[in-house]
Amino acid sequence: MLTLENIRFTYPNAGIPIFDGLSLQAERGSFVSIIGASGSGKTTLFRLLNGLEQPEAGRILIDGEPVTARKHFASYMPQQDLLFPWLTVEKNVMLPMTVQKQPAERSADKARAMLAQVGLAGWEDHYPRELSGGMRQRVSFARTLCAGGDVLLLDEPFSALDSITRISLQEWLLDQWRHLEKTILFITHDVEEAIFLSQKVLVLTGHPVTGLQEFPVPMPAERSREMLLEPQVARLKEDLIALLRSEAKAGEQYNLNESGIR
Ligand SMILES: Nc1ncnc2c1ncn2[C@@H]1O[C@H](COP(=O)(O)OP(=O)(O)OP(=O)(O)O)[C@@H](O)[C@H]1O
Ligand SMILES: [Mg+2]
């Protein structure tokens, strides 16, 4: 179980906090999506979770223990794929293990096994530029898995892809999640994507963000795209869109007030 309790966080020189009293819970092995207006603090939340930023107040716990005691509990897949163009696919996937100073030969074996798992056997010696966008995202995902965390933090991994590639990667990711036994936190701007993938959707609300609104997804773990048309699922989609819209409006007003224009 991953728990955030009463988190407060302010970027240096920002004056106003991004989070004030933010709490969140994700069950072990669950798939949770996070949505919220642009600039609401989604990426910042991940930066706190993987220790790139420290909260001013509050606690981040994993199974009741502070995360500071658990090295590498979370693996982060950033918003851009960030593959190194001068490294082969295999070397890119090995990178987190190289950084953790794991033996080279074992790391290479693990990278190859992981590439096979994401359907890229045979591409080990190619360079990122020779791959399609969807393949690069799978390499990036394989690299994230090789970092070894129990919690995967995926920050808009599919946002740059065309809709068909995106849909097939969503189905692929669900399939991976079912046998990986990892907890996945998934940031997206796409309400339908959030619903299709996860068991619950969390929405960042308020300025600063004081809480998350939680929406359970009324679909079983084994699911298909047709289920998105069921009335209770379609209703959830419209409710989420309405909430994001009102948050975006409140955000615009807030920014106007902040900049002194009224
Ligand atoms: N390093 C930083 N220093 C100061 N302010 C920052 C920093 N990074 C982000 N911010 C500010 O914090 C707020 C939240 O940013 P964040 O990147 O977490 O938003 P987001 O919800 O991920 O947005 P998007 O949907 O556009 O990716 C924004 O107002 C942003 O300008
Ligand atoms: Mg972001």
Short mmCIF file of C-alpha atoms and ligand atoms in Angstrom, two decimals:
data_model
loop_
_atom_site.label_atom_id
_atom_site.label_comp_id
_atom_site.label_asym_id
_atom_site.label_seq_id
_atom_site.Cartn_x
_atom_site.Cartn_y
_atom_site.Cartn_z
CA MET A 1 0.00 0.00 0.00
CA LEU A 2 1.33 3.43 -1.00
CA THR A 3 0.15 6.29 1.20
CA LEU A 4 0.65 10.04 1.06
CA GLU A 5 -0.42 11.87 4.20
CA ASN A 6 -1.07 15.59 4.35
CA ILE A 7 1.63 16.58 1.89
CA ARG A 8 2.61 20.21 1.62
CA PHE A 9 5.03 21.30 -1.09
CA THR A 10 6.16 24.65 -2.51
CA TYR A 11 8.74 25.16 -5.27
CA PRO A 12 11.52 27.53 -4.20
CA ASN A 13 10.69 31.15 -5.18
CA ALA A 14 7.06 30.21 -5.85
CA GLY A 15 5.49 31.70 -2.72
CA ILE A 16 2.29 29.69 -2.95
CA PRO A 17 2.35 25.93 -2.38
CA ILE A 18 1.35 23.49 -5.13
CA PHE A 19 0.04 20.99 -2.55
CA ASP A 20 -1.35 21.72 0.86
CA GLY A 21 -2.82 18.81 2.77
CA LEU A 22 -2.71 16.33 -0.11
CA SER A 23 -3.43 12.71 0.81
CA LEU A 24 -3.59 9.65 -1.42
CA GLN A 25 -3.76 5.89 -1.12
CA ALA A 26 -2.99 3.26 -3.74
CA GLU A 27 -3.41 -0.42 -2.95
CA ARG A 28 -0.51 -2.73 -3.76
CA GLY A 29 -0.89 -4.05 -7.32
CA SER A 30 -3.58 -1.55 -8.31
CA PHE A 31 -3.74 0.64 -11.42
CA VAL A 32 -4.55 4.24 -10.55
CA SER A 33 -4.86 7.10 -13.04
CA ILE A 34 -4.26 10.73 -12.14
CA ILE A 35 -5.81 13.55 -14.12
CA GLY A 36 -5.96 17.30 -13.56
CA ALA A 37 -5.59 20.57 -15.43
CA SER A 38 -2.25 21.40 -17.03
CA GLY A 39 0.02 22.87 -14.36
CA SER A 40 -2.03 21.45 -11.50
CA GLY A 41 0.92 19.47 -10.14
CA LYS A 42 0.72 15.95 -11.59
CA THR A 43 4.41 15.71 -12.55
CA THR A 44 5.33 17.38 -9.25
CA LEU A 45 3.47 14.61 -7.42
CA PHE A 46 5.68 12.04 -9.19
CA ARG A 47 8.81 14.05 -8.40
CA LEU A 48 7.85 13.83 -4.72
CA LEU A 49 7.17 10.11 -4.99
CA ASN A 50 10.53 9.30 -6.51
CA GLY A 51 12.44 11.54 -4.15
CA LEU A 52 13.46 14.23 -6.66
CA GLU A 53 11.67 16.73 -4.38
CA GLN A 54 11.06 16.61 -0.63
CA PRO A 55 7.72 17.54 0.96
CA GLU A 56 7.79 20.41 3.48
CA ALA A 57 5.24 18.61 5.60
CA GLY A 58 3.48 15.27 5.55
CA ARG A 59 4.66 11.73 4.95
CA ILE A 60 5.04 9.29 2.07
CA LEU A 61 4.75 5.70 3.24
CA ILE A 62 5.00 2.33 1.58
CA ASP A 63 3.45 -0.48 3.59
CA GLY A 64 3.53 1.85 6.59
CA GLU A 65 7.28 2.62 6.29
CA PRO A 66 8.68 5.99 5.21
CA VAL A 67 9.87 5.73 1.58
CA THR A 68 13.20 7.28 2.50
CA ALA A 69 14.06 3.88 4.02
CA ARG A 70 13.33 2.11 0.71
CA LYS A 71 15.72 2.82 -2.10
CA HIS A 72 14.37 2.46 -5.65
CA PHE A 73 10.81 1.63 -4.56
CA ALA A 74 9.44 3.62 -7.48
CA SER A 75 10.49 3.63 -11.15
CA TYR A 76 9.73 6.76 -13.12
CA MET A 77 8.91 6.97 -16.81
CA PRO A 78 9.07 10.68 -17.65
CA GLN A 79 6.75 12.67 -19.90
CA GLN A 80 9.17 12.51 -22.86
CA ASP A 81 10.72 9.14 -23.78
CA LEU A 82 14.28 10.43 -23.10
CA LEU A 83 16.05 7.57 -24.81
CA PHE A 84 19.68 8.38 -25.51
CA PRO A 85 20.07 8.55 -29.31
CA TRP A 86 23.73 7.43 -29.20
CA LEU A 87 22.95 4.25 -27.25
CA THR A 88 21.44 1.10 -28.74
CA VAL A 89 18.03 -0.07 -27.58
CA GLU A 90 19.65 -2.67 -25.32
CA LYS A 91 22.09 -0.17 -23.79
CA ASN A 92 19.22 2.26 -23.17
CA VAL A 93 17.27 -0.43 -21.31
CA MET A 94 20.37 -1.40 -19.30
CA LEU A 95 20.90 2.15 -18.09
CA PRO A 96 19.11 2.04 -14.71
CA MET A 97 20.95 -1.18 -13.84
CA THR A 98 24.28 0.37 -14.91
CA VAL A 99 23.52 3.37 -12.67
CA GLN A 100 22.72 0.98 -9.80
CA LYS A 101 26.13 -0.65 -10.51
CA GLN A 102 24.70 -4.08 -11.27
CA PRO A 103 27.03 -6.51 -13.09
CA ALA A 104 27.10 -5.75 -16.83
CA GLU A 105 26.51 -9.26 -18.12
CA ARG A 106 23.48 -9.89 -15.91
CA SER A 107 22.10 -6.46 -16.80
CA ALA A 108 22.42 -7.21 -20.51
CA ASP A 109 20.60 -10.55 -20.05
CA LYS A 110 17.84 -8.86 -18.10
CA ALA A 111 17.53 -6.07 -20.69
CA ARG A 112 17.19 -8.62 -23.50
CA ALA A 113 14.56 -10.59 -21.56
CA MET A 114 12.63 -7.41 -20.87
CA LEU A 115 12.80 -6.35 -24.53
CA ALA A 116 11.41 -9.74 -25.53
CA GLN A 117 8.60 -9.26 -23.01
CA VAL A 118 7.61 -5.95 -24.59
CA GLY A 119 7.67 -7.51 -28.06
CA LEU A 120 11.01 -6.08 -29.23
CA ALA A 121 13.21 -9.18 -29.50
CA GLY A 122 15.57 -8.64 -32.45
CA TRP A 123 15.74 -4.84 -31.97
CA GLU A 124 18.46 -4.87 -29.28
CA ASP A 125 21.24 -3.47 -31.48
CA HIS A 126 19.15 -0.83 -33.23
CA TYR A 127 19.18 2.85 -32.32
CA PRO A 128 16.11 4.76 -31.10
CA ARG A 129 15.86 6.74 -34.37
CA GLU A 130 15.21 3.48 -36.25
CA LEU A 131 12.09 2.76 -34.17
CA SER A 132 8.52 4.04 -34.40
CA GLY A 133 7.05 6.19 -31.61
CA GLY A 134 5.12 3.25 -30.16
CA MET A 135 8.25 1.05 -30.17
CA ARG A 136 10.27 3.80 -28.45
CA GLN A 137 7.61 4.01 -25.73
CA ARG A 138 7.89 0.26 -25.22
CA VAL A 139 11.69 0.57 -24.93
CA SER A 140 11.17 3.31 -22.40
CA PHE A 141 8.71 1.11 -20.51
CA ALA A 142 11.18 -1.82 -20.54
CA ARG A 143 13.81 0.52 -19.11
CA THR A 144 11.41 1.63 -16.37
CA LEU A 145 10.76 -2.02 -15.48
CA CYS A 146 14.50 -2.68 -15.32
CA ALA A 147 14.83 -0.01 -12.66
CA GLY A 148 13.21 -2.61 -10.40
CA GLY A 149 10.66 -0.54 -8.44
CA ASP A 150 7.42 -2.03 -7.13
CA VAL A 151 5.60 1.16 -8.07
CA LEU A 152 5.67 2.38 -11.67
CA LEU A 153 5.15 6.09 -12.19
CA LEU A 154 4.11 6.65 -15.81
CA ASP A 155 3.83 10.32 -16.77
CA GLU A 156 1.66 10.67 -19.90
CA PRO A 157 3.52 7.86 -21.67
CA PHE A 158 1.24 7.75 -24.71
CA SER A 159 0.39 11.41 -25.24
CA ALA A 160 2.58 11.91 -28.32
CA LEU A 161 1.19 8.91 -30.22
CA ASP A 162 -1.51 8.66 -32.87
CA SER A 163 -4.82 7.30 -31.64
CA ILE A 164 -4.56 3.76 -33.05
CA THR A 165 -1.02 3.20 -31.72
CA ARG A 166 -2.20 4.66 -28.46
CA ILE A 167 -5.18 2.32 -28.16
CA SER A 168 -3.07 -0.74 -28.93
CA LEU A 169 -0.47 0.33 -26.35
CA GLN A 170 -3.22 0.85 -23.76
CA GLU A 171 -4.41 -2.71 -24.34
CA TRP A 172 -0.83 -3.89 -24.22
CA LEU A 173 -0.16 -2.04 -20.95
CA LEU A 174 -3.27 -3.53 -19.30
CA ASP A 175 -2.05 -6.94 -20.31
CA GLN A 176 1.42 -6.24 -18.88
CA TRP A 177 -0.08 -4.95 -15.63
CA ARG A 178 -2.16 -8.11 -15.17
CA HIS A 179 0.92 -10.31 -14.95
CA LEU A 180 3.52 -7.89 -13.55
CA GLU A 181 2.10 -7.52 -10.01
CA LYS A 182 3.24 -3.90 -9.88
CA THR A 183 1.37 -0.87 -8.65
CA ILE A 184 0.94 1.58 -11.52
CA LEU A 185 0.27 5.29 -11.16
CA PHE A 186 -0.53 6.72 -14.57
CA ILE A 187 -0.83 10.41 -15.44
CA THR A 188 -2.87 11.33 -18.48
CA HIS A 189 -4.81 14.22 -19.99
CA ASP A 190 -7.15 11.79 -21.68
CA VAL A 191 -10.23 10.98 -19.59
CA GLU A 192 -11.14 7.92 -21.65
CA GLU A 193 -7.60 6.55 -21.36
CA ALA A 194 -7.74 7.04 -17.56
CA ILE A 195 -11.03 5.13 -17.35
CA PHE A 196 -10.04 2.34 -19.71
CA LEU A 197 -6.81 1.55 -17.85
CA SER A 198 -7.50 1.98 -14.20
CA GLN A 199 -9.47 0.80 -11.22
CA LYS A 200 -9.77 4.30 -9.88
CA VAL A 201 -9.25 7.78 -11.27
CA LEU A 202 -7.92 10.55 -9.03
CA VAL A 203 -8.50 14.19 -9.97
CA LEU A 204 -6.26 16.96 -8.62
CA THR A 205 -8.49 19.83 -7.56
CA GLY A 206 -8.01 23.26 -5.98
CA HIS A 207 -5.29 25.95 -5.95
CA PRO A 208 -3.22 24.88 -4.13
CA VAL A 209 -4.27 21.28 -4.48
CA THR A 210 -5.75 20.37 -1.12
CA GLY A 211 -7.17 17.03 -2.08
CA LEU A 212 -7.86 14.45 -4.71
CA GLN A 213 -11.32 13.49 -5.80
CA GLU A 214 -11.59 9.77 -6.21
CA PHE A 215 -13.74 7.98 -8.80
CA PRO A 216 -13.90 4.17 -8.85
CA VAL A 217 -14.14 2.79 -12.39
CA PRO A 218 -17.20 0.51 -12.80
CA MET A 219 -15.45 -2.09 -15.00
CA PRO A 220 -13.85 -5.46 -14.13
CA ALA A 221 -10.06 -5.96 -14.49
CA GLU A 222 -10.71 -8.03 -17.62
CA ARG A 223 -12.12 -5.37 -19.88
CA SER A 224 -12.61 -4.36 -23.48
CA ARG A 225 -13.14 -1.06 -25.24
CA GLU A 226 -16.81 -1.88 -25.83
CA MET A 227 -17.38 -1.55 -22.08
CA LEU A 228 -16.60 2.17 -22.44
CA LEU A 229 -20.04 2.47 -24.04
CA GLU A 230 -21.90 1.11 -21.02
CA PRO A 231 -24.12 3.82 -19.51
CA GLN A 232 -22.42 4.00 -16.09
CA VAL A 233 -18.98 4.23 -17.73
CA ALA A 234 -20.13 6.89 -20.22
CA ARG A 235 -21.66 8.81 -17.25
CA LEU A 236 -18.33 8.69 -15.39
CA LYS A 237 -16.55 10.06 -18.46
CA GLU A 238 -18.94 13.02 -18.69
CA ASP A 239 -18.68 13.69 -14.93
CA LEU A 240 -14.88 13.75 -15.16
CA ILE A 241 -14.92 16.06 -18.17
CA ALA A 242 -17.29 18.43 -16.34
CA LEU A 243 -15.04 18.44 -13.28
CA LEU A 244 -11.88 19.10 -15.35
CA ARG A 245 -13.67 21.91 -17.13
CA SER A 246 -14.70 23.64 -13.92
CA GLU A 247 -11.18 23.16 -12.52
CA ALA A 248 -9.63 24.69 -15.65
CA LYS A 249 -11.96 27.66 -15.33
CA ALA A 250 -11.14 28.10 -11.63
CA GLY A 251 -7.44 27.82 -12.56
CA GLU A 252 -7.70 30.60 -15.15
CA GLN A 253 -9.41 32.85 -12.60
CA TYR A 254 -6.77 31.99 -10.03
CA ASN A 255 -3.93 32.85 -12.45
CA LEU A 256 -5.60 36.16 -13.35
CA ASN A 257 -5.93 37.05 -9.66
CA GLU A 258 -2.34 36.02 -9.01
CA SER A 259 -1.01 38.22 -11.80
CA GLY A 260 -3.02 41.16 -10.43
CA ILE A 261 -5.34 41.41 -13.46
CA ARG A 262 -8.95 41.45 -12.31
N1 LIG B 1 11.20 23.18 -11.09
C1 LIG B 1 10.17 24.02 -10.90
N2 LIG B 1 10.34 25.20 -10.26
C2 LIG B 1 9.32 26.04 -10.02
N3 LIG B 1 8.05 25.81 -10.42
C3 LIG B 1 7.81 24.66 -11.08
C4 LIG B 1 8.85 23.70 -11.35
N4 LIG B 1 8.30 22.65 -12.02
C5 LIG B 1 6.99 22.93 -12.14
N5 LIG B 1 6.69 24.14 -11.58
C6 LIG B 1 5.36 24.75 -11.51
O1 LIG B 1 4.55 23.91 -10.71
C7 LIG B 1 3.23 23.80 -11.24
C8 LIG B 1 2.90 22.33 -11.47
O2 LIG B 1 3.74 21.82 -12.48
P1 LIG B 1 3.65 20.30 -12.97
O3 LIG B 1 4.69 20.10 -13.97
O4 LIG B 1 3.64 19.41 -11.76
O5 LIG B 1 2.18 20.30 -13.62
P2 LIG B 1 1.45 19.15 -14.46
O6 LIG B 1 0.12 18.95 -13.81
O7 LIG B 1 2.33 17.98 -14.63
O8 LIG B 1 1.22 19.89 -15.86
P3 LIG B 1 1.14 19.25 -17.37
O9 LIG B 1 -0.21 18.62 -17.43
O10 LIG B 1 1.24 20.44 -18.23
O11 LIG B 1 2.26 18.27 -17.53
C9 LIG B 1 3.21 24.65 -12.51
O12 LIG B 1 2.64 25.89 -12.18
C10 LIG B 1 4.67 24.80 -12.86
O13 LIG B 1 4.90 26.04 -13.47
MG MG B 2 3.26 17.06 -16.26
#
